[in-house]
Short mmCIF file of C-alpha atoms and ligand atoms in Angstrom, two decimals:
data_model
loop_
_atom_site.label_atom_id
_atom_site.label_comp_id
_atom_site.label_asym_id
_atom_site.label_seq_id
_atom_site.Cartn_x
_atom_site.Cartn_y
_atom_site.Cartn_z
CA MET X 1 101.48 113.95 106.08
CA THR X 2 102.92 113.60 102.58
CA ALA X 3 105.78 111.86 100.88
CA ALA X 4 107.82 115.02 101.32
CA VAL X 5 108.42 114.49 105.05
CA SER X 6 111.89 113.78 106.40
CA VAL X 7 113.95 110.67 105.66
CA PRO X 8 113.10 107.74 107.95
CA PRO X 9 115.64 107.52 110.76
CA VAL X 10 117.17 104.17 109.82
CA ALA X 11 120.76 103.49 110.72
CA GLY X 12 122.58 101.10 108.38
CA THR X 13 122.17 97.38 109.00
CA ALA X 14 125.81 97.15 110.00
CA ARG X 15 125.30 99.74 112.73
CA ARG X 16 122.07 98.32 114.12
CA ASP X 17 121.87 95.73 116.84
CA ILE X 18 120.74 92.76 114.76
CA PRO X 19 121.16 89.03 115.40
CA ALA X 20 124.36 87.45 114.08
CA PHE X 21 122.19 84.95 112.19
CA VAL X 22 121.05 87.59 109.66
CA ARG X 23 124.40 89.27 109.19
CA ALA X 24 126.66 88.45 106.27
CA GLY X 25 127.55 84.85 105.33
CA GLU X 26 125.57 81.91 104.03
CA ARG X 27 123.03 79.95 106.06
CA MET X 28 122.22 76.27 105.48
CA MET X 29 119.07 74.21 104.82
CA TRP X 30 117.95 71.29 107.02
CA ILE X 31 117.44 67.83 105.53
CA GLY X 32 117.22 64.62 107.58
CA GLY X 33 118.49 66.38 110.70
CA ARG X 34 121.61 67.72 108.99
CA GLN X 35 122.55 71.19 107.77
CA VAL X 36 123.19 71.14 104.04
CA ALA X 37 123.95 73.54 101.20
CA ALA X 38 122.05 73.31 97.91
CA VAL X 39 123.23 70.46 95.64
CA SER X 40 124.06 73.09 93.02
CA GLY X 41 126.04 75.13 95.56
CA ARG X 42 124.06 78.20 94.49
CA THR X 43 122.67 80.75 96.93
CA LEU X 44 120.08 83.54 96.97
CA PRO X 45 120.81 86.98 98.42
CA ASN X 46 118.79 88.73 101.14
CA THR X 47 118.36 92.48 101.55
CA ASP X 48 117.34 94.58 104.54
CA PRO X 49 114.41 96.56 103.06
CA ALA X 50 114.92 99.45 105.52
CA THR X 51 118.53 100.08 104.52
CA GLU X 52 118.92 98.22 101.20
CA GLU X 53 122.03 96.56 102.68
CA ALA X 54 122.92 92.89 102.13
CA LEU X 55 122.08 90.24 104.73
CA ALA X 56 123.11 86.58 104.97
CA GLY X 57 122.33 84.52 101.86
CA VAL X 58 120.33 81.27 101.74
CA PRO X 59 120.75 78.13 99.58
CA ARG X 60 118.95 78.10 96.24
CA GLY X 61 117.40 74.67 96.58
CA GLU X 62 115.98 73.00 93.48
CA ALA X 63 114.35 69.70 92.49
CA ALA X 64 117.29 67.55 93.70
CA ASP X 65 117.23 69.20 97.14
CA VAL X 66 113.45 68.80 97.37
CA ASP X 67 113.79 65.15 96.42
CA ALA X 68 116.34 64.57 99.20
CA ALA X 69 114.09 66.36 101.72
CA VAL X 70 111.01 64.37 100.71
CA HIS X 71 112.96 61.11 101.06
CA ALA X 72 114.17 62.14 104.52
CA ALA X 73 110.61 63.08 105.52
CA ARG X 74 109.27 59.81 104.09
CA ALA X 75 111.82 57.78 106.08
CA ALA X 76 110.98 59.70 109.26
CA PHE X 77 107.25 59.12 108.67
CA THR X 78 107.60 55.35 108.83
CA ASP X 79 110.36 55.29 111.46
CA PRO X 80 108.92 53.93 114.74
CA ALA X 81 110.57 56.84 116.57
CA TRP X 82 107.82 59.04 115.10
CA ALA X 83 105.21 56.64 113.69
CA GLU X 84 104.83 54.76 116.98
CA MET X 85 105.36 57.64 119.32
CA SER X 86 102.65 57.80 121.99
CA PRO X 87 100.16 60.65 121.59
CA ASP X 88 101.06 62.21 124.94
CA ARG X 89 104.74 62.29 124.02
CA ARG X 90 103.92 63.93 120.66
CA GLY X 91 101.93 66.52 122.59
CA ARG X 92 104.90 67.13 124.89
CA ILE X 93 107.15 67.72 121.88
CA LEU X 94 104.72 70.31 120.52
CA ASN X 95 104.86 72.03 123.90
CA GLN X 96 108.65 71.87 123.73
CA ILE X 97 108.50 73.66 120.36
CA ALA X 98 106.28 76.32 121.95
CA ASP X 99 108.86 76.72 124.75
CA VAL X 100 111.72 77.10 122.29
CA ILE X 101 109.80 79.71 120.29
CA GLU X 102 108.99 81.60 123.49
CA GLU X 103 112.60 81.54 124.67
CA HIS X 104 113.86 82.82 121.31
CA ALA X 105 110.93 85.05 120.42
CA ASP X 106 113.00 88.23 120.57
CA GLU X 107 115.62 86.89 118.21
CA LEU X 108 113.13 85.37 115.76
CA ALA X 109 111.02 88.55 115.73
CA THR X 110 114.09 90.67 115.04
CA ILE X 111 115.23 88.36 112.26
CA ASP X 112 111.84 88.75 110.52
CA SER X 113 111.80 92.53 111.07
CA VAL X 114 115.26 92.90 109.52
CA ASN X 115 114.61 90.38 106.74
CA MET X 116 111.17 91.56 105.59
CA GLY X 117 110.59 94.94 107.23
CA ALA X 118 107.59 94.41 109.51
CA PRO X 119 107.87 96.50 112.69
CA ARG X 120 108.99 94.79 115.89
CA VAL X 121 105.61 95.41 117.49
CA LEU X 122 104.05 93.20 114.80
CA THR X 123 106.70 90.47 114.59
CA THR X 124 106.73 90.24 118.40
CA HIS X 125 102.97 89.75 118.32
CA MET X 126 103.32 87.05 115.63
CA LEU X 127 105.87 85.15 117.73
CA ALA X 128 103.65 85.32 120.81
CA GLU X 129 100.79 83.87 118.76
CA ALA X 130 103.11 81.26 117.24
CA SER X 131 103.92 79.65 120.58
CA GLU X 132 100.22 79.70 121.54
CA VAL X 133 99.28 77.90 118.33
CA PHE X 134 101.77 75.11 119.17
CA ARG X 135 100.36 74.92 122.71
CA TYR X 136 96.82 74.68 121.37
CA TYR X 137 97.71 71.82 119.01
CA ALA X 138 99.83 70.13 121.71
CA GLY X 139 96.53 69.14 123.31
CA TRP X 140 95.23 67.35 120.22
CA PRO X 141 97.34 64.18 119.71
CA THR X 142 95.66 62.65 122.76
CA LYS X 143 92.19 63.57 121.46
CA LEU X 144 92.37 62.63 117.79
CA SER X 145 89.77 59.91 117.93
CA GLY X 146 87.66 58.06 115.43
CA VAL X 147 84.21 56.72 116.22
CA SER X 148 82.64 53.35 116.84
CA VAL X 149 79.76 52.79 114.38
CA PRO X 150 76.81 50.38 114.84
CA ALA X 151 77.31 47.52 112.36
CA GLY X 152 74.83 44.83 113.41
CA LYS X 153 75.07 41.57 115.29
CA ASP X 154 78.44 39.76 115.06
CA ARG X 155 80.04 42.79 113.47
CA MET X 156 82.07 45.69 114.69
CA ALA X 157 82.97 48.88 112.78
CA TYR X 158 85.08 51.84 113.76
CA THR X 159 87.08 54.68 112.20
CA ARG X 160 90.65 55.82 112.72
CA LYS X 161 92.07 59.26 112.01
CA GLU X 162 95.46 58.68 110.41
CA PRO X 163 98.16 61.07 109.20
CA LEU X 164 98.57 61.71 105.47
CA GLY X 165 102.34 61.22 105.12
CA VAL X 166 104.71 63.95 103.96
CA VAL X 167 103.19 67.44 103.92
CA GLY X 168 104.78 70.22 101.85
CA ILE X 169 104.35 73.64 103.43
CA ILE X 170 104.85 76.71 101.24
CA TRP X 171 104.16 80.20 102.49
CA GLY X 172 104.70 83.95 102.00
CA TRP X 173 107.18 86.58 103.08
CA ASN X 174 104.74 88.96 104.68
CA GLY X 175 104.59 87.11 108.00
CA PRO X 176 107.01 84.17 108.02
CA MET X 177 106.60 83.28 111.69
CA GLY X 178 102.90 84.24 111.62
CA GLN X 179 101.85 81.91 108.82
CA LEU X 180 103.93 78.82 109.57
CA PRO X 181 102.49 77.67 112.96
CA GLY X 182 98.91 77.27 111.69
CA LYS X 183 100.27 74.66 109.26
CA LEU X 184 103.24 73.08 111.02
CA ALA X 185 101.59 72.55 114.42
CA PRO X 186 98.51 70.60 113.19
CA ALA X 187 100.62 68.67 110.65
CA LEU X 188 102.86 67.40 113.47
CA ALA X 189 99.99 66.92 115.93
CA ALA X 190 98.36 64.55 113.43
CA GLY X 191 101.61 62.58 112.99
CA ASN X 192 102.75 63.79 109.56
CA THR X 193 106.30 64.75 108.62
CA VAL X 194 106.99 67.94 106.68
CA VAL X 195 109.13 69.70 104.12
CA LEU X 196 109.05 73.47 104.61
CA LYS X 197 109.63 75.87 101.71
CA PRO X 198 109.62 79.43 103.05
CA ALA X 199 109.40 82.48 100.76
CA GLU X 200 112.70 83.18 99.00
CA THR X 201 113.00 86.73 100.34
CA ALA X 202 112.25 85.88 103.98
CA SER X 203 113.68 82.45 104.83
CA LEU X 204 116.09 83.36 107.60
CA SER X 205 113.73 83.00 110.57
CA THR X 206 112.69 79.53 109.37
CA LEU X 207 116.32 78.39 109.09
CA ARG X 208 116.96 79.67 112.60
CA LEU X 209 113.83 77.95 113.88
CA ALA X 210 115.00 74.68 112.29
CA GLU X 211 118.29 75.07 114.16
CA LEU X 212 116.33 75.50 117.40
CA LEU X 213 114.09 72.50 116.64
CA ALA X 214 117.22 70.37 116.33
CA GLY X 215 117.62 70.92 120.08
CA THR X 216 114.20 69.46 120.89
CA ASP X 217 113.10 65.79 121.05
CA LEU X 218 111.67 65.96 117.53
CA PRO X 219 113.22 62.98 115.65
CA ALA X 220 115.55 63.91 112.78
CA GLY X 221 113.81 64.18 109.42
CA VAL X 222 110.36 65.02 110.81
CA VAL X 223 110.87 68.69 109.89
CA ASN X 224 113.00 69.50 106.84
CA VAL X 225 113.62 72.91 105.28
CA VAL X 226 114.46 73.62 101.64
CA THR X 227 114.97 77.25 100.69
CA GLY X 228 114.70 78.46 97.11
CA LEU X 229 112.56 80.07 94.46
CA GLY X 230 108.87 79.32 94.05
CA ALA X 231 109.25 78.30 90.43
CA GLU X 232 112.10 75.91 91.33
CA ALA X 233 111.93 74.49 94.87
CA GLY X 234 108.23 75.34 95.36
CA GLN X 235 107.12 73.81 92.11
CA ALA X 236 109.26 70.69 92.67
CA LEU X 237 107.61 70.16 96.06
CA VAL X 238 104.11 70.52 94.61
CA ALA X 239 104.94 68.06 91.80
CA HIS X 240 106.72 65.46 93.98
CA PRO X 241 104.86 62.12 94.05
CA GLY X 242 106.10 61.43 97.59
CA VAL X 243 104.19 64.42 99.00
CA ALA X 244 100.62 63.78 100.17
CA LYS X 245 99.47 67.33 100.75
CA ILE X 246 100.46 70.92 100.08
CA ALA X 247 99.52 73.58 102.62
CA PHE X 248 99.99 76.89 100.85
CA THR X 249 99.80 80.58 101.71
CA GLY X 250 100.40 83.10 98.94
CA SER X 251 98.76 84.96 96.11
CA THR X 252 95.59 83.77 94.43
CA ALA X 253 97.43 83.49 91.10
CA THR X 254 100.08 81.15 92.55
CA GLY X 255 97.43 79.26 94.54
CA LYS X 256 95.62 78.40 91.31
CA LEU X 257 98.89 77.15 89.80
CA VAL X 258 99.55 75.01 92.87
CA GLN X 259 96.08 73.49 92.75
CA ARG X 260 96.40 72.72 89.04
CA GLN X 261 99.80 71.11 89.47
CA ALA X 262 98.80 69.16 92.58
CA ALA X 263 95.97 67.60 90.58
CA ASP X 264 98.47 65.50 88.60
CA THR X 265 99.25 63.42 91.69
CA LEU X 266 95.86 64.10 93.30
CA LYS X 267 97.47 65.74 96.32
CA ARG X 268 95.29 67.38 98.88
CA VAL X 269 95.70 71.15 98.99
CA THR X 270 94.69 73.81 101.43
CA LEU X 271 95.09 77.35 100.13
CA GLU X 272 95.25 80.61 102.10
CA LEU X 273 95.22 83.28 99.38
CA GLY X 274 94.75 86.98 98.73
CA GLY X 275 92.07 89.45 99.69
CA LYS X 276 90.56 92.87 99.11
CA SER X 277 88.66 93.11 102.33
CA PRO X 278 85.96 95.69 103.08
CA SER X 279 85.83 97.93 106.16
CA VAL X 280 82.25 99.14 106.52
CA VAL X 281 81.56 102.11 108.81
CA PHE X 282 77.97 102.97 109.74
CA ALA X 283 76.95 106.45 110.91
CA ASP X 284 76.12 105.10 114.40
CA ALA X 285 79.66 103.71 114.95
CA ASP X 286 82.01 105.02 117.61
CA LEU X 287 84.04 106.95 115.04
CA ASP X 288 87.18 107.27 117.13
CA VAL X 289 87.36 103.51 117.56
CA ALA X 290 86.38 102.88 113.95
CA VAL X 291 88.92 105.24 112.49
CA ARG X 292 91.81 103.54 114.33
CA GLY X 293 90.66 100.09 113.22
CA VAL X 294 90.14 101.19 109.63
CA ALA X 295 93.57 102.87 109.45
CA ALA X 296 95.30 99.84 110.99
CA GLY X 297 93.26 97.68 108.61
CA PHE X 298 94.91 98.99 105.46
CA LEU X 299 98.19 100.31 106.86
CA GLY X 300 99.24 97.53 109.24
CA ASN X 301 102.37 95.71 107.95
CA ALA X 302 102.46 98.49 105.29
CA GLY X 303 99.32 96.95 103.80
CA GLN X 304 101.16 93.67 103.12
CA ALA X 305 98.48 91.65 104.87
CA CYS X 306 96.12 89.12 103.33
CA VAL X 307 93.34 90.53 105.53
CA ALA X 308 94.12 94.18 104.71
CA GLY X 309 90.90 96.22 104.88
CA SER X 310 91.82 98.08 101.72
CA ARG X 311 88.27 98.95 100.59
CA VAL X 312 86.72 101.45 103.01
CA PHE X 313 82.97 102.17 102.84
CA VAL X 314 81.46 104.90 105.02
CA GLU X 315 77.81 105.82 105.33
CA GLU X 316 76.85 109.01 103.54
CA GLY X 317 76.51 111.84 106.00
CA ILE X 318 79.63 111.01 108.03
CA ARG X 319 82.07 110.99 105.12
CA GLU X 320 83.60 114.39 105.76
CA GLU X 321 84.03 113.89 109.51
CA PHE X 322 85.38 110.36 108.99
CA VAL X 323 87.96 111.34 106.36
CA GLU X 324 89.17 114.23 108.54
CA LYS X 325 89.67 111.86 111.48
CA LEU X 326 91.20 109.18 109.25
CA LEU X 327 93.84 111.53 107.83
CA LYS X 328 94.79 112.57 111.36
CA THR X 329 95.02 108.93 112.50
CA MET X 330 97.11 107.97 109.47
CA GLU X 331 99.87 110.22 110.80
CA ALA X 332 100.56 107.64 113.52
CA PHE X 333 101.38 105.22 110.69
CA THR X 334 104.19 107.33 109.25
CA PRO X 335 106.84 104.77 108.26
CA GLY X 336 109.98 104.32 110.33
CA ASP X 337 112.76 101.91 111.27
CA PRO X 338 111.09 98.53 111.98
CA LEU X 339 113.48 98.02 114.90
CA THR X 340 112.63 101.31 116.60
CA ARG X 341 110.14 101.14 119.47
CA GLY X 342 106.90 102.89 118.52
CA THR X 343 107.19 102.28 114.77
CA LEU X 344 103.85 100.99 113.49
CA VAL X 345 104.79 100.71 109.82
CA GLY X 346 108.11 99.72 108.25
CA PRO X 347 109.21 99.61 104.62
CA LEU X 348 107.72 97.45 101.91
CA SER X 349 109.43 94.09 101.94
CA THR X 350 111.41 94.12 98.70
CA LYS X 351 112.26 96.36 95.75
CA ALA X 352 109.90 94.26 93.60
CA GLN X 353 107.10 94.93 96.06
CA PHE X 354 107.94 98.65 96.11
CA ASP X 355 107.82 98.79 92.30
CA ARG X 356 104.55 96.88 92.23
CA VAL X 357 102.83 99.23 94.71
CA SER X 358 104.23 102.27 92.87
CA SER X 359 102.81 100.95 89.60
CA TYR X 360 99.36 100.75 91.19
CA LEU X 361 99.58 104.45 92.00
CA ASP X 362 100.28 105.12 88.31
CA ILE X 363 97.24 103.00 87.46
CA ALA X 364 95.13 104.89 90.02
CA ARG X 365 96.04 108.24 88.46
CA GLU X 366 95.43 106.93 84.94
CA GLU X 367 92.04 105.59 86.02
CA GLY X 368 91.09 108.99 87.40
CA ALA X 369 91.23 108.32 91.15
CA ASN X 370 92.09 111.19 93.46
CA VAL X 371 95.13 110.81 95.75
CA VAL X 372 93.91 112.32 99.03
CA THR X 373 97.24 111.74 100.78
CA GLY X 374 100.48 109.84 100.19
CA GLY X 375 100.90 108.37 96.72
CA GLY X 376 104.58 107.51 96.46
CA ARG X 377 107.98 106.91 98.01
CA PHE X 378 108.60 108.01 101.59
CA GLY X 379 112.11 109.21 102.35
CA ASP X 380 115.14 108.72 100.14
CA HIS X 381 116.43 105.24 100.99
CA GLY X 382 114.87 101.90 101.84
CA TYR X 383 111.60 100.70 100.35
CA PHE X 384 109.35 103.02 102.37
CA PHE X 385 105.98 103.97 100.89
CA ALA X 386 103.80 106.82 102.18
CA PRO X 387 100.44 105.81 103.71
CA THR X 388 98.00 106.47 100.89
CA LEU X 389 94.27 107.16 100.63
CA LEU X 390 92.42 107.29 97.30
CA ASP X 391 88.91 108.62 96.66
CA ASP X 392 86.81 109.35 93.55
CA VAL X 393 87.04 105.65 92.77
CA ARG X 394 84.57 103.52 90.81
CA PRO X 395 83.83 99.82 91.50
CA ASP X 396 85.34 98.76 88.16
CA MET X 397 88.75 100.38 88.73
CA ARG X 398 91.75 98.06 89.07
CA VAL X 399 92.77 99.75 92.34
CA VAL X 400 89.36 98.80 93.74
CA ARG X 401 89.30 95.23 92.43
CA GLU X 402 92.93 94.06 92.69
CA GLU X 403 95.04 93.34 95.74
CA ILE X 404 97.72 96.07 95.86
CA PHE X 405 99.50 94.68 98.94
CA GLY X 406 100.77 98.09 100.00
CA PRO X 407 99.63 100.88 102.35
CA VAL X 408 96.84 102.01 100.05
CA GLY X 409 93.15 102.34 100.91
CA VAL X 410 90.26 103.34 98.64
CA ILE X 411 87.25 105.10 100.18
CA THR X 412 83.65 105.43 98.95
CA THR X 413 80.24 105.98 100.54
CA PHE X 414 77.07 103.87 100.82
CA THR X 415 73.45 104.83 101.37
CA ASP X 416 71.95 102.06 103.55
CA ILE X 417 72.64 98.52 104.80
CA ASP X 418 71.61 96.83 101.54
CA ASP X 419 73.87 99.13 99.57
CA ALA X 420 76.70 98.41 102.07
CA ILE X 421 76.25 94.63 101.66
CA ALA X 422 76.21 94.86 97.86
CA ARG X 423 79.35 96.99 97.77
CA ALA X 424 81.22 94.89 100.34
CA ASN X 425 80.48 91.69 98.38
CA ASP X 426 81.34 93.19 94.98
CA THR X 427 84.71 91.40 94.85
CA ASP X 428 86.21 88.10 93.71
CA TYR X 429 87.83 87.75 97.14
CA GLY X 430 86.32 86.78 100.48
CA LEU X 431 88.94 86.52 103.19
CA ALA X 432 87.80 89.00 105.85
CA ALA X 433 85.72 92.09 106.61
CA SER X 434 85.23 94.58 109.40
CA VAL X 435 81.96 96.26 110.35
CA TRP X 436 81.76 99.29 112.59
CA THR X 437 78.38 99.94 114.23
CA THR X 438 76.75 100.21 117.65
CA ASN X 439 73.50 98.75 116.33
CA LEU X 440 73.19 95.05 117.23
CA THR X 441 70.78 94.29 114.40
CA THR X 442 73.04 95.91 111.82
CA ALA X 443 76.04 94.00 113.22
CA HIS X 444 74.39 90.58 112.97
CA ARG X 445 72.77 91.25 109.59
CA MET X 446 76.15 92.30 108.19
CA ALA X 447 77.94 89.32 109.78
CA ALA X 448 75.52 86.95 108.06
CA ALA X 449 75.43 88.74 104.69
CA ILE X 450 79.11 89.33 104.09
CA GLU X 451 80.79 86.70 101.93
CA ALA X 452 84.03 86.27 103.85
CA GLY X 453 85.71 83.67 106.05
CA THR X 454 86.10 86.07 108.97
CA VAL X 455 83.95 89.06 109.95
CA TRP X 456 85.22 91.37 112.67
CA ILE X 457 82.66 93.62 114.37
CA ASN X 458 84.09 96.77 115.99
CA THR X 459 87.58 95.30 115.88
CA TRP X 460 90.13 94.39 113.26
CA ALA X 461 92.68 91.69 112.52
CA GLU X 462 92.32 89.86 115.82
CA MET X 463 93.80 86.52 114.84
CA SER X 464 93.24 83.38 116.86
CA THR X 465 95.83 81.52 118.85
CA GLY X 466 94.93 78.29 117.12
CA ASN X 467 91.40 77.60 118.25
CA LEU X 468 89.36 79.52 115.64
CA PRO X 469 89.08 78.55 111.99
CA PHE X 470 90.53 80.98 109.46
CA GLY X 471 90.29 80.90 105.68
CA GLY X 472 88.74 82.31 102.57
CA TYR X 473 85.42 82.37 100.75
CA LYS X 474 85.42 82.73 96.97
CA GLN X 475 88.92 83.20 95.47
CA SER X 476 90.57 83.81 98.87
CA GLY X 477 91.20 80.16 99.54
CA LEU X 478 90.28 76.58 100.08
CA GLY X 479 89.95 74.86 103.44
CA ARG X 480 90.50 76.27 106.91
CA GLU X 481 93.40 76.65 109.30
CA GLY X 482 92.92 76.60 113.06
CA GLY X 483 90.75 74.60 115.40
CA LEU X 484 89.57 71.07 114.66
CA GLU X 485 88.75 72.06 111.06
CA GLY X 486 92.42 72.91 110.58
CA LEU X 487 93.60 69.67 112.17
CA ASP X 488 91.26 67.49 110.09
CA THR X 489 92.90 68.70 106.87
CA TYR X 490 96.08 66.87 107.99
CA THR X 491 94.32 63.54 108.59
CA GLN X 492 92.59 60.85 106.57
CA VAL X 493 89.87 58.58 107.88
CA LYS X 494 90.12 54.79 107.72
CA THR X 495 87.11 52.53 108.22
CA VAL X 496 87.64 49.15 109.92
CA ARG X 497 84.98 46.40 109.80
CA ILE X 498 85.37 43.23 111.84
CA ALA X 499 83.41 40.02 111.73
CA LEU X 500 83.20 38.90 115.35
P1 NAD N 601 103.44 84.22 96.19
O1 NAD N 601 102.26 83.44 95.73
O2 NAD N 601 104.26 84.92 95.19
O3 NAD N 601 104.46 83.28 97.00
C1 NAD N 601 104.06 82.49 98.10
C2 NAD N 601 104.95 81.27 98.18
O4 NAD N 601 104.73 80.47 97.03
C3 NAD N 601 106.46 81.58 98.21
O5 NAD N 601 107.09 80.69 99.12
C4 NAD N 601 106.89 81.28 96.80
O6 NAD N 601 108.23 80.92 96.70
C5 NAD N 601 105.98 80.14 96.44
N1 NAD N 601 105.74 79.95 95.00
C6 NAD N 601 105.76 80.86 94.02
N2 NAD N 601 105.51 80.29 92.83
C7 NAD N 601 105.33 78.97 93.06
C8 NAD N 601 105.03 77.84 92.25
N3 NAD N 601 104.87 77.96 90.93
N4 NAD N 601 104.89 76.64 92.83
C9 NAD N 601 105.03 76.50 94.16
N5 NAD N 601 105.33 77.53 95.00
C10 NAD N 601 105.46 78.75 94.45
O7 NAD N 601 102.85 85.18 97.27
P2 NAD N 601 103.63 86.31 98.08
O8 NAD N 601 103.76 87.49 97.18
O9 NAD N 601 104.83 85.75 98.73
O10 NAD N 601 102.58 86.62 99.25
C11 NAD N 601 101.59 87.57 99.13
C12 NAD N 601 100.25 86.94 98.88
O11 NAD N 601 99.94 86.01 99.93
C13 NAD N 601 99.14 87.94 98.90
O12 NAD N 601 98.25 87.67 97.87
C14 NAD N 601 98.48 87.72 100.25
O13 NAD N 601 97.15 88.15 100.33
C15 NAD N 601 98.62 86.26 100.41
N6 NAD N 601 98.52 85.86 101.83
C16 NAD N 601 97.43 85.12 102.24
C17 NAD N 601 97.28 84.78 103.58
C18 NAD N 601 96.10 83.99 104.06
O14 NAD N 601 96.18 83.42 105.15
N7 NAD N 601 95.00 83.91 103.31
C19 NAD N 601 98.25 85.19 104.50
C20 NAD N 601 99.33 85.96 104.06
C21 NAD N 601 99.45 86.27 102.71
#
């Protein structure tokens, strides 16, 4: 498998069976329950990364649009229709959202696949998880309780868990319908209202979802959507004094900017950021299972995954056998049309992303790494990149330390468990890790020693349907999504003391 293989079989966007919503034209934002264009009247283009053909454009919202959305969300927050809604009814609305997502999962998955290039098998999976996350959080409004605290004779004290107010949600293009539910569902379950700012190159599924939400019992203004650039709409949302919290998914560099800027108004922030996750394979592992997990780890979504297992460590002694099996397995990840059944890897999401990944291959060669397979463009149109494996790498190389966000893995060996731990933790990131072993002691020692928010043993990238916390150690993030930990980040605690 090399970059010289045939052109991916992608028919032009116009000839493919894609939802009308992504075809030509201009879509609208949602503010206060109404569809609106940007105040400036400007729009942003969208491109199908598999064909490089134009899709529907989206409004280029800026500070004035964000201001209008925050005011609408603020009004909805205090409106009795939402503020005084009974917990069971709020739970029913979350279930309604889950129903709507389920009913339109095919369409929403296809919109994401066309808009950002992830294969249908992956976007379908994300949509299935999305509805489950809403169902999980639908159970929480009736259980969000404070506690009664002993306060002495003639006194009573208790706590209440209250919503924060308006929450700004900003997230990435690499899984639009995968990243949103873990933020939107708990925000609503806790009684907040929201302003959504999807990534500028993959906003279409969110605008369609907003249209679908308008058909539920969610009061107008509870969910608002402003599309636009990060440096314009995103920054305006982070700076807005009417926003109580920013829930952010994106790069570590942008996450640091968001945290700095949020400090001016002392907003709460939760940050889901980048990674450079290790996949550690011990000699006693079931190699056939391990090799599939490791390949999927750095090639899934063309490597555009925060949890990508892009640093592969194999125990000395099995290196040759492992690499031989890995190269064979990588053939199943040959890129293809995201809409074709059986495609496991689509194109990179944008031209900018393609150029960025290509530049890392230049860096790899300059640094002296060896390109075992892949290493450049795949085919002659679309932003397809060949699945790539690098060896002869040193721990100080940029391709080992920095998040490439493309289908590129680096492989090295380790001598024993202590060496494996040291190598796995030799990174500024700490989002996830996978360990492949049949030895129970090794598995538990590794799980405890690895500095990462999630450790998968003999499996990879199994995400939760809402009930498990997810988030980063070190520079991979702040706070957790999922479970009660995730819900608590959308609440504030009030203490009440009463003289009886
Ligand atoms: P990005 O940081 O460029 O953009 C993310 C979002 O932030 C976009 O909506 C963008 O418009 C917005 N943004 C950009 N600049 C902003 C600013 N100054 N103020 C406010 N908002 C701004 O990231 P990306 O390239 O879209 O996504 C890829 C990154 O996301 C990778 O690093 C990846 O690892 C990370 N990611 C993390 C998780 C996780 O859960 N930890 C999940 C997916 C992706």
